[in-house]
PDB file of C-alpha atoms and ligand atoms in Angstrom:
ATOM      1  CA  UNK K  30     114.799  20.717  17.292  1.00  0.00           C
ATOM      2  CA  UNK K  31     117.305  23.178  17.056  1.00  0.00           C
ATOM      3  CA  UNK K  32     119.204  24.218  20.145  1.00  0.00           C
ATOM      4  CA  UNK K  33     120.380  28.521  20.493  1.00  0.00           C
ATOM      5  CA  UNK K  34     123.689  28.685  22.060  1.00  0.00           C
ATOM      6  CA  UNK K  35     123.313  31.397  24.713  1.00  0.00           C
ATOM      7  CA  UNK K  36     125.330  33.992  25.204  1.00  0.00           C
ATOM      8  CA  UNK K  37     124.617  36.234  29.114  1.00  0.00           C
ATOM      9  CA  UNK K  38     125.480  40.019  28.622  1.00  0.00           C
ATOM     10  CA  UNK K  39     127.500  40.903  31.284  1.00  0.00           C
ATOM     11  CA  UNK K  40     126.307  43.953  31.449  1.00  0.00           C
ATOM     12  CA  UNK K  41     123.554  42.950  33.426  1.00  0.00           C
ATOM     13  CA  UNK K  42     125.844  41.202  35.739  1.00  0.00           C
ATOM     14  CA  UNK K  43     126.419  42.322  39.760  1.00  0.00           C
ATOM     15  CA  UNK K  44     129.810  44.106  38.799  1.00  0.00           C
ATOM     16  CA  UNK K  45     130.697  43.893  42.852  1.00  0.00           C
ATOM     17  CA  UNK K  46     130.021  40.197  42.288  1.00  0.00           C
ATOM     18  CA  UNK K  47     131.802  39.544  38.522  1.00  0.00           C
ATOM     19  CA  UNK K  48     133.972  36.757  39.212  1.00  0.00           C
ATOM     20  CA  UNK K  49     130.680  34.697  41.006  1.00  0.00           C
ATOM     21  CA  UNK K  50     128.851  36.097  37.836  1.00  0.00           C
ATOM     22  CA  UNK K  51     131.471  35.115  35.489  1.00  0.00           C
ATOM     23  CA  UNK K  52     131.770  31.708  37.295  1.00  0.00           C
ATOM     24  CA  UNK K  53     127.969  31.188  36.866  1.00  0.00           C
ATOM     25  CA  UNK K  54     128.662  31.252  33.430  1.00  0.00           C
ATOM     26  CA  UNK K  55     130.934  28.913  33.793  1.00  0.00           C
ATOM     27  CA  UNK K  56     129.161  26.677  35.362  1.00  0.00           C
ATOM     28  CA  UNK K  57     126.186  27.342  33.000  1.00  0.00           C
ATOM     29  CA  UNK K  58     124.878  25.714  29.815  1.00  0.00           C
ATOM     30  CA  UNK K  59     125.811  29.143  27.992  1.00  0.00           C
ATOM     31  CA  UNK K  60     128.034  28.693  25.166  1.00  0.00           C
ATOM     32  CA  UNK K  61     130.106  32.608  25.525  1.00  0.00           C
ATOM     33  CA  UNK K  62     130.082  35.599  27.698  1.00  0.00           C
ATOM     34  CA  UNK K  63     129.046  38.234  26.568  1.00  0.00           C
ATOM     35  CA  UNK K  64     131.038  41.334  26.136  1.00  0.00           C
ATOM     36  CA  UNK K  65     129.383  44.766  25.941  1.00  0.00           C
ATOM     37  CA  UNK K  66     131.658  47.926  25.364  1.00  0.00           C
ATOM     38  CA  UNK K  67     130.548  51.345  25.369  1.00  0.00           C
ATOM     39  CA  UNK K  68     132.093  54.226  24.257  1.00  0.00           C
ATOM     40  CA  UNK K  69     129.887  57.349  25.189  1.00  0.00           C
ATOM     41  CA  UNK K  70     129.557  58.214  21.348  1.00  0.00           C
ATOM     42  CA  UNK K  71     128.552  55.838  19.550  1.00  0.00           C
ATOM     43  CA  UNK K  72     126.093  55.176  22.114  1.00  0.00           C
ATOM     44  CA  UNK K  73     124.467  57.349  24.778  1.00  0.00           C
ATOM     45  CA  UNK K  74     125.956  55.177  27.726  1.00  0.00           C
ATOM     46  CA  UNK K  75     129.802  54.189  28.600  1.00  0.00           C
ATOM     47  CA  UNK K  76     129.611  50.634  30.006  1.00  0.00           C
ATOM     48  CA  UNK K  77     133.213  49.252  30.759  1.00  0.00           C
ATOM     49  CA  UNK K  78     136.448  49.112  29.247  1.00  0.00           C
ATOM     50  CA  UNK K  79     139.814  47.046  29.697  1.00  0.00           C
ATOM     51  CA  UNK K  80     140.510  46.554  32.961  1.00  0.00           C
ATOM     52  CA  UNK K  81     136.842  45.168  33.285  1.00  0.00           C
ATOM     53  CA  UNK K  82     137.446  42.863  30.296  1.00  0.00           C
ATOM     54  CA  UNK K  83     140.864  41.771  31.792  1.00  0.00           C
ATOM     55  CA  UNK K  84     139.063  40.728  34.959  1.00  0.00           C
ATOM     56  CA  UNK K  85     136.506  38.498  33.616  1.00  0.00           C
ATOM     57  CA  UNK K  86     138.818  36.924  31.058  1.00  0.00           C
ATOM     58  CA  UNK K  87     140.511  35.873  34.520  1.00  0.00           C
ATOM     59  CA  UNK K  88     137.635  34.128  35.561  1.00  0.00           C
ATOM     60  CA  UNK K  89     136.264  33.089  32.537  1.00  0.00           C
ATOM     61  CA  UNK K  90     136.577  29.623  31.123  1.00  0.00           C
ATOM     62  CA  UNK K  91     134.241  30.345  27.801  1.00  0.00           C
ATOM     63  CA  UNK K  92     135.369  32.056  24.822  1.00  0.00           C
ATOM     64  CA  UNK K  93     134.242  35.628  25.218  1.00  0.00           C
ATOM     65  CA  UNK K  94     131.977  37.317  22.404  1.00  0.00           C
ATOM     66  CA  UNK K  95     133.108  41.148  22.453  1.00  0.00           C
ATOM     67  CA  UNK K  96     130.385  43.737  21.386  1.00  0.00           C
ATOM     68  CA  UNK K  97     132.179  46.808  20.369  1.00  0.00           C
ATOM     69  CA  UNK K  98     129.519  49.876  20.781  1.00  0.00           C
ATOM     70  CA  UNK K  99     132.784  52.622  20.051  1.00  0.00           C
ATOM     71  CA  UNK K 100     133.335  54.439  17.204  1.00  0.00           C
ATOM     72  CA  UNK K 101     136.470  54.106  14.935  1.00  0.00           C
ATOM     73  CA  UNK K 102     137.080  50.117  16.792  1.00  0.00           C
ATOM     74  CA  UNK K 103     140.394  49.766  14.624  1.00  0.00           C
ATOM     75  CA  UNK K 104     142.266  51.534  17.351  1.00  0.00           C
ATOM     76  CA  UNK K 105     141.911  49.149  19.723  1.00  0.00           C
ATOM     77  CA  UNK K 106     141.642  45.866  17.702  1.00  0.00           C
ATOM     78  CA  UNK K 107     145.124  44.652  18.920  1.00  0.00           C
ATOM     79  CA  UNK K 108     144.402  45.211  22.442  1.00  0.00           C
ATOM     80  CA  UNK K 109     141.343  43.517  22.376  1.00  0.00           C
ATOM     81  CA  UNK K 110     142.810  40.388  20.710  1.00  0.00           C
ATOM     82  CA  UNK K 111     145.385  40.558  23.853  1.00  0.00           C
ATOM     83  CA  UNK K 112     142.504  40.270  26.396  1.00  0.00           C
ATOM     84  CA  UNK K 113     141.250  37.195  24.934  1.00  0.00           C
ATOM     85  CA  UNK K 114     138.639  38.176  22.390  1.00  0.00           C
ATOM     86  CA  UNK K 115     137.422  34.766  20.558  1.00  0.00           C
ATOM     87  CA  UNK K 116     134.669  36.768  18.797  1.00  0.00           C
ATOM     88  CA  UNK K 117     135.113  40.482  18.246  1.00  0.00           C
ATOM     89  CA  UNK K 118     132.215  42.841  16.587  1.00  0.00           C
ATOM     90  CA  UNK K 119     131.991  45.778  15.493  1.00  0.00           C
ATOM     91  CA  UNK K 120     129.384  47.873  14.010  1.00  0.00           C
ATOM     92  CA  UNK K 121     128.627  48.269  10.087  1.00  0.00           C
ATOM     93  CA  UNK K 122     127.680  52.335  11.624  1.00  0.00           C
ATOM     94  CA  UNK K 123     130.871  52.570  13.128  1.00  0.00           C
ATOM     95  CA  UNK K 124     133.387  51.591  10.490  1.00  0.00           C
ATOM     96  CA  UNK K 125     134.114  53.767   7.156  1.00  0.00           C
ATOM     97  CA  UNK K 126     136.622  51.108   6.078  1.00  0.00           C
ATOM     98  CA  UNK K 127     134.335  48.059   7.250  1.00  0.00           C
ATOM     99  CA  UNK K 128     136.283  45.474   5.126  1.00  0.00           C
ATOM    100  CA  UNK K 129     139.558  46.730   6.465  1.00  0.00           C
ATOM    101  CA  UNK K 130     138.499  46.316   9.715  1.00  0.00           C
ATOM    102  CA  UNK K 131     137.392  42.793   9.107  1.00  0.00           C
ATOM    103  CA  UNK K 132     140.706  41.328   7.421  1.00  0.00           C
ATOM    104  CA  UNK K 133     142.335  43.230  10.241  1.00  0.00           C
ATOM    105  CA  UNK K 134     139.998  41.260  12.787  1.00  0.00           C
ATOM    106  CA  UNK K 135     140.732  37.555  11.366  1.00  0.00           C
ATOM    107  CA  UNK K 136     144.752  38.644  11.115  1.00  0.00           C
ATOM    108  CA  UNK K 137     144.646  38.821  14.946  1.00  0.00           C
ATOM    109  CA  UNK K 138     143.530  35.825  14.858  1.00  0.00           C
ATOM    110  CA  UNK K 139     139.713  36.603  16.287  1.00  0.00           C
ATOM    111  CA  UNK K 140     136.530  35.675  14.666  1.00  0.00           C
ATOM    112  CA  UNK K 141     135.061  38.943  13.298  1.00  0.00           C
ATOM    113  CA  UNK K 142     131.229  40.037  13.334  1.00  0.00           C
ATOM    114  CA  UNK K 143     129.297  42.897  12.245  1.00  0.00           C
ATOM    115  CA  UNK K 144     126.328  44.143  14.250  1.00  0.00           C
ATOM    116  CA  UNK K 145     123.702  45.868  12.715  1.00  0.00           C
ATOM    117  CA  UNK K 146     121.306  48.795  14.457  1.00  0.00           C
ATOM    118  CA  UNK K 147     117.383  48.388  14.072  1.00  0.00           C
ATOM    119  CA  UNK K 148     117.346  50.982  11.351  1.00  0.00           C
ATOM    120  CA  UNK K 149     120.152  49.406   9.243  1.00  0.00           C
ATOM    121  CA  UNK K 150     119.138  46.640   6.270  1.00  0.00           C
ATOM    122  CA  UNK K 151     120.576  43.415   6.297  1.00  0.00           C
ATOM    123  CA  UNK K 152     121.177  43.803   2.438  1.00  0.00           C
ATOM    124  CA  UNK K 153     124.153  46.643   3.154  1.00  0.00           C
ATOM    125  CA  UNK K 154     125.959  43.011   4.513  1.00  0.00           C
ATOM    126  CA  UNK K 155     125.603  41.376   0.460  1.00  0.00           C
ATOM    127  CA  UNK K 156     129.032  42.394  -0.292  1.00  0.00           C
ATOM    128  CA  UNK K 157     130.642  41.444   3.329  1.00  0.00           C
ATOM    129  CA  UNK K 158     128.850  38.665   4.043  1.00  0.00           C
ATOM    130  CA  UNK K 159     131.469  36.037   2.566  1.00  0.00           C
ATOM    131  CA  UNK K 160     134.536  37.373   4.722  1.00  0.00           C
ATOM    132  CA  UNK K 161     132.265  37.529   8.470  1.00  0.00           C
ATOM    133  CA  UNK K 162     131.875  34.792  10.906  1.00  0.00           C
ATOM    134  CA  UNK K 163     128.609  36.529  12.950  1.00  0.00           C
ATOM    135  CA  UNK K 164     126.140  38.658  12.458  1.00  0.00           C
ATOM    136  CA  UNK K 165     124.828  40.601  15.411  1.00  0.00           C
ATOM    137  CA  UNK K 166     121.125  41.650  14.603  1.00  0.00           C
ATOM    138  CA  UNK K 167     120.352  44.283  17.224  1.00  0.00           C
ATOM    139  CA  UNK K 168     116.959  43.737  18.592  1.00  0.00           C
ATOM    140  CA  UNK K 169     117.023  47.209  20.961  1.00  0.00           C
ATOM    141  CA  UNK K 170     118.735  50.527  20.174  1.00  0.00           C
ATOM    142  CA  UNK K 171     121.899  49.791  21.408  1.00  0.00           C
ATOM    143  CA  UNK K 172     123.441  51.064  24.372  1.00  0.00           C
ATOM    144  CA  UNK K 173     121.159  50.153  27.069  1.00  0.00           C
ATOM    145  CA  UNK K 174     119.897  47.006  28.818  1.00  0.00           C
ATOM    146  CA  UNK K 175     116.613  46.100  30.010  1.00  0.00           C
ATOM    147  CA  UNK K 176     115.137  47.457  26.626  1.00  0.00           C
ATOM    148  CA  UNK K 177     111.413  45.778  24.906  1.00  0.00           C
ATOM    149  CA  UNK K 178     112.361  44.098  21.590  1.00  0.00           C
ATOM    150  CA  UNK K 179     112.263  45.172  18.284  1.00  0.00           C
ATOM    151  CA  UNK K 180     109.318  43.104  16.352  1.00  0.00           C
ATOM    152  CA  UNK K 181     110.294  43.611  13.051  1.00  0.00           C
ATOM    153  CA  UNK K 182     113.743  41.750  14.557  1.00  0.00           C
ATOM    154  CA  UNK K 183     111.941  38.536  13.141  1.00  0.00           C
ATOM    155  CA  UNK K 184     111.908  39.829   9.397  1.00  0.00           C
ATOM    156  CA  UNK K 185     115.635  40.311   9.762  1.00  0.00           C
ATOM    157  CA  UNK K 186     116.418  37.046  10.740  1.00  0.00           C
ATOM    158  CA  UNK K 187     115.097  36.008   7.402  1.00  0.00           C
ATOM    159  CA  UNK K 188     116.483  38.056   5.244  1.00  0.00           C
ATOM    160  CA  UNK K 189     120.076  37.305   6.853  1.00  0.00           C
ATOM    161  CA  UNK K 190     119.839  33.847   6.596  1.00  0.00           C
ATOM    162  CA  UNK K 191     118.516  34.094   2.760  1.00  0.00           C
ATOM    163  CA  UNK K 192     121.738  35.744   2.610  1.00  0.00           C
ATOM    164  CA  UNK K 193     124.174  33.415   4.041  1.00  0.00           C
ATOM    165  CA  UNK K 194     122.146  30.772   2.086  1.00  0.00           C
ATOM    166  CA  UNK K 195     122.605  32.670  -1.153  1.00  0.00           C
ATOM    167  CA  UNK K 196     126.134  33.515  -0.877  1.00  0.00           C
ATOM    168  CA  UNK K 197     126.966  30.268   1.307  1.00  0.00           C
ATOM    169  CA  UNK K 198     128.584  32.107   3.729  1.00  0.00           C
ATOM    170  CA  UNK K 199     129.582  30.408   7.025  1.00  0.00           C
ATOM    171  CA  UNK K 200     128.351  33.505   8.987  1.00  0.00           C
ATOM    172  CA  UNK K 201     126.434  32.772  12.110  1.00  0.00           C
ATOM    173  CA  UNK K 202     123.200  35.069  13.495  1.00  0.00           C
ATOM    174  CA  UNK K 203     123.375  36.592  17.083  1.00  0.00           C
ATOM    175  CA  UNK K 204     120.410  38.126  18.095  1.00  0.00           C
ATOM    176  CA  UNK K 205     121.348  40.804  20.882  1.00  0.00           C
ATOM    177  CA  UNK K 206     118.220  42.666  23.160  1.00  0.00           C
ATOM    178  CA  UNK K 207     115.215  41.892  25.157  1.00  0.00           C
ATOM    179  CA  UNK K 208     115.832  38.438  24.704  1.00  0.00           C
ATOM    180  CA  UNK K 209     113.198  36.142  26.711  1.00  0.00           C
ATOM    181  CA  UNK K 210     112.198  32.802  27.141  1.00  0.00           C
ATOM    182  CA  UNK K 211     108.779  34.823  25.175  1.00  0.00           C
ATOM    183  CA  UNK K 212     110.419  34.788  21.514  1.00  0.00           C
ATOM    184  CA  UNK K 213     113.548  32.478  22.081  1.00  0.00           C
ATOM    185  CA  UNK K 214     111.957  29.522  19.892  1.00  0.00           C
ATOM    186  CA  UNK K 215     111.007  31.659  17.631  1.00  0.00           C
ATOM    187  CA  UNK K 216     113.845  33.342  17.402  1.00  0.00           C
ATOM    188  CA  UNK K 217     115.848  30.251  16.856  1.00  0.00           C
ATOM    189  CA  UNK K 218     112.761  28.677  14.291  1.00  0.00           C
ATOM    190  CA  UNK K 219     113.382  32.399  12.730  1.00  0.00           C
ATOM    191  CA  UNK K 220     117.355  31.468  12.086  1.00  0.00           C
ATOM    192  CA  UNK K 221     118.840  32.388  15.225  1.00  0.00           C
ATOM    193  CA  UNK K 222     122.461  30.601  16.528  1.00  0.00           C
ATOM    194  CA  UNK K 223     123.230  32.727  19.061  1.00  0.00           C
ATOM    195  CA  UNK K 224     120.924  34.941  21.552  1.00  0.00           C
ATOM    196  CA  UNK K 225     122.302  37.379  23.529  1.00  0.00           C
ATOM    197  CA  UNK K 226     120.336  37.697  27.098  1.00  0.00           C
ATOM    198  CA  UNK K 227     121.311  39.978  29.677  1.00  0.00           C
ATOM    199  CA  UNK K 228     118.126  41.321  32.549  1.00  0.00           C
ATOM    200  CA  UNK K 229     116.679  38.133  31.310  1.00  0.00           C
ATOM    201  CA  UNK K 230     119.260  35.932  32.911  1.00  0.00           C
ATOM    202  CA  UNK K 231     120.615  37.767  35.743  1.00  0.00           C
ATOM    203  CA  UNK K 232     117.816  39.854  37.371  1.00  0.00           C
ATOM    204  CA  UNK K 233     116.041  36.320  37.820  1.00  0.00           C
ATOM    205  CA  UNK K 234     115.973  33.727  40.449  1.00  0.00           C
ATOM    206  CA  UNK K 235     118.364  31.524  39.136  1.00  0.00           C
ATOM    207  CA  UNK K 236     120.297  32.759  36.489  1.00  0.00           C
ATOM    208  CA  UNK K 237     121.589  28.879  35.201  1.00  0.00           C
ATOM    209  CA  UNK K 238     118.488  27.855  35.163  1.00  0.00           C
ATOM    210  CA  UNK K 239     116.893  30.692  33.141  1.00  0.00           C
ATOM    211  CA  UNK K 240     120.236  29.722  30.638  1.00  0.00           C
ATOM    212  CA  UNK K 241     118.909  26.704  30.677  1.00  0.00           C
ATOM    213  CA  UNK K 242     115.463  27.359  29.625  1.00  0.00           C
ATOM    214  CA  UNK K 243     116.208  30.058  26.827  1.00  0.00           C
ATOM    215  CA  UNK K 244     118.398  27.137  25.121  1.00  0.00           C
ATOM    216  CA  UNK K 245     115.207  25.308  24.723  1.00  0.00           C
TER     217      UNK K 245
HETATM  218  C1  DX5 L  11     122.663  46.529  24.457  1.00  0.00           C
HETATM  219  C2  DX5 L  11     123.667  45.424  24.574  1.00  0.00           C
HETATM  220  C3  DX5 L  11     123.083  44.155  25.012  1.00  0.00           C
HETATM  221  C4  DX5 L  11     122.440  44.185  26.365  1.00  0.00           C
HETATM  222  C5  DX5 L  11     121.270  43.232  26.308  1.00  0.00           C
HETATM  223  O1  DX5 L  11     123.202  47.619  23.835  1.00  0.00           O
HETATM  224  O2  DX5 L  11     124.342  45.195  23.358  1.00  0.00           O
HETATM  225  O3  DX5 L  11     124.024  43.069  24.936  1.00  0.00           O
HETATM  226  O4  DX5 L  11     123.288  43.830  27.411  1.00  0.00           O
HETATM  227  O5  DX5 L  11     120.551  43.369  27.464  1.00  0.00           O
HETATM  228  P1  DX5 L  11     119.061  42.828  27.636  1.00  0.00           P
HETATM  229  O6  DX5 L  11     119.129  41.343  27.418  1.00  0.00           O
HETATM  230  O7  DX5 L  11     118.743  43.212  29.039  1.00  0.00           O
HETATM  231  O8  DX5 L  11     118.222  43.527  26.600  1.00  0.00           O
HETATM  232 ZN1   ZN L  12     125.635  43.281  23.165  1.00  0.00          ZN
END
């Protein structure tokens, strides 16, 4: 049976605790961390910025799976690729010039994802889908965490994957909101690599094990 890799939003995380947080991770059977940055604008909530992101690439020893939630991301591209960004995503709402910003993306030398808002189709990805390592199918509005998923999340899934089938694209699928250990497996039986799990994993008892258990 498939195995998810798990990525823990930090968001969730006990920011006067991040480098025991971070370490958990470490420790953890989680494949990234989790990056979520908010801008304000493109969402109704302002998370953390660079200074935050320099302090858990400190402590991190995983590569670190940045969620850009800003509008017009190509200003700061560079600087993320200095903190350490493995992954870096941006969102197909967020970016006029979305296939500029990609190219620019893998020239830095970062793997480069698109996320995707509930209300946006997977088929807007047919003519991207080729040049992006991740998809990030949002399963919650974003900008908040702690959020009930999205049902029709599921349907996605499948029509991504029938995509990177089709146009045998190496693109993996991150599912990112009100991830559980209720609809991991069938998330994963859906077509999902990567979950994203934030409340999930750190407002429980113990945080590696719950890791543990939304692997499967
Ligand atoms: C939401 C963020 C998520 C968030 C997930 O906008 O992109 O990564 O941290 O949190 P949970 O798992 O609590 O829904
Ligand atoms: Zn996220």
């Amino acid at each position: 049976m498939k195995k998810a890799r798990i990525a823990p939003s930090l968001l969730a995380a006990d920011f006067g605790n991040l480098q025991r947080d971070v370490e958990m991770v470490n420790a953890s059977e989680a494949t990234y961390h989790h990056i979520d940055v908010m801008d304000g604008v493109f969402v109704p909530n302002i998370s953390y910025g660079m200074p935050v992101v320099k302090a858990i690439h400190k402590y991190a020893t995983k590569p670190l799976d940045v969620h850009l939630m800003i509008v017009d991301p190509d200003r700061y591209l560079e600087e993320f690729a200095n903190l350490g960004a493995h992954i870096l995503t941006v969102h197909y709402e967020a970016c006029t010039h979305l296939h500029r910003t990609i190219q620019a993306i893998k020239a830095l030398g970062m793997k480069a994802g698109v996320a995707l808002n509930p209300h946006t189709n997977v088929m807007l990805l047919e003519d991207i889908i080729q040049d992006i390592d991740l998809v990030l199918i949002m399963s919650v509005n974003p900008g908040f965490g702690g959020q009930s998923f999205i049902d029709n999340t599921y349907e996605k899934i499948k029509q991504a994957k029938e995509l990177i089938t089709r146009k045998n694209s190496t693109a993996l699928i991150e599912i990112d909101g009100g991830v559980t250990t209720a609809n991991s497996q069938k998330l994963v039986d859906a077509g999902a690599d990567i979950l994203v799990a934030g409340s999930f994993v750190f407002k429980s008892d113990n945080p590696s094990n719950t890791i543990k258990e939304l692997k499967g």
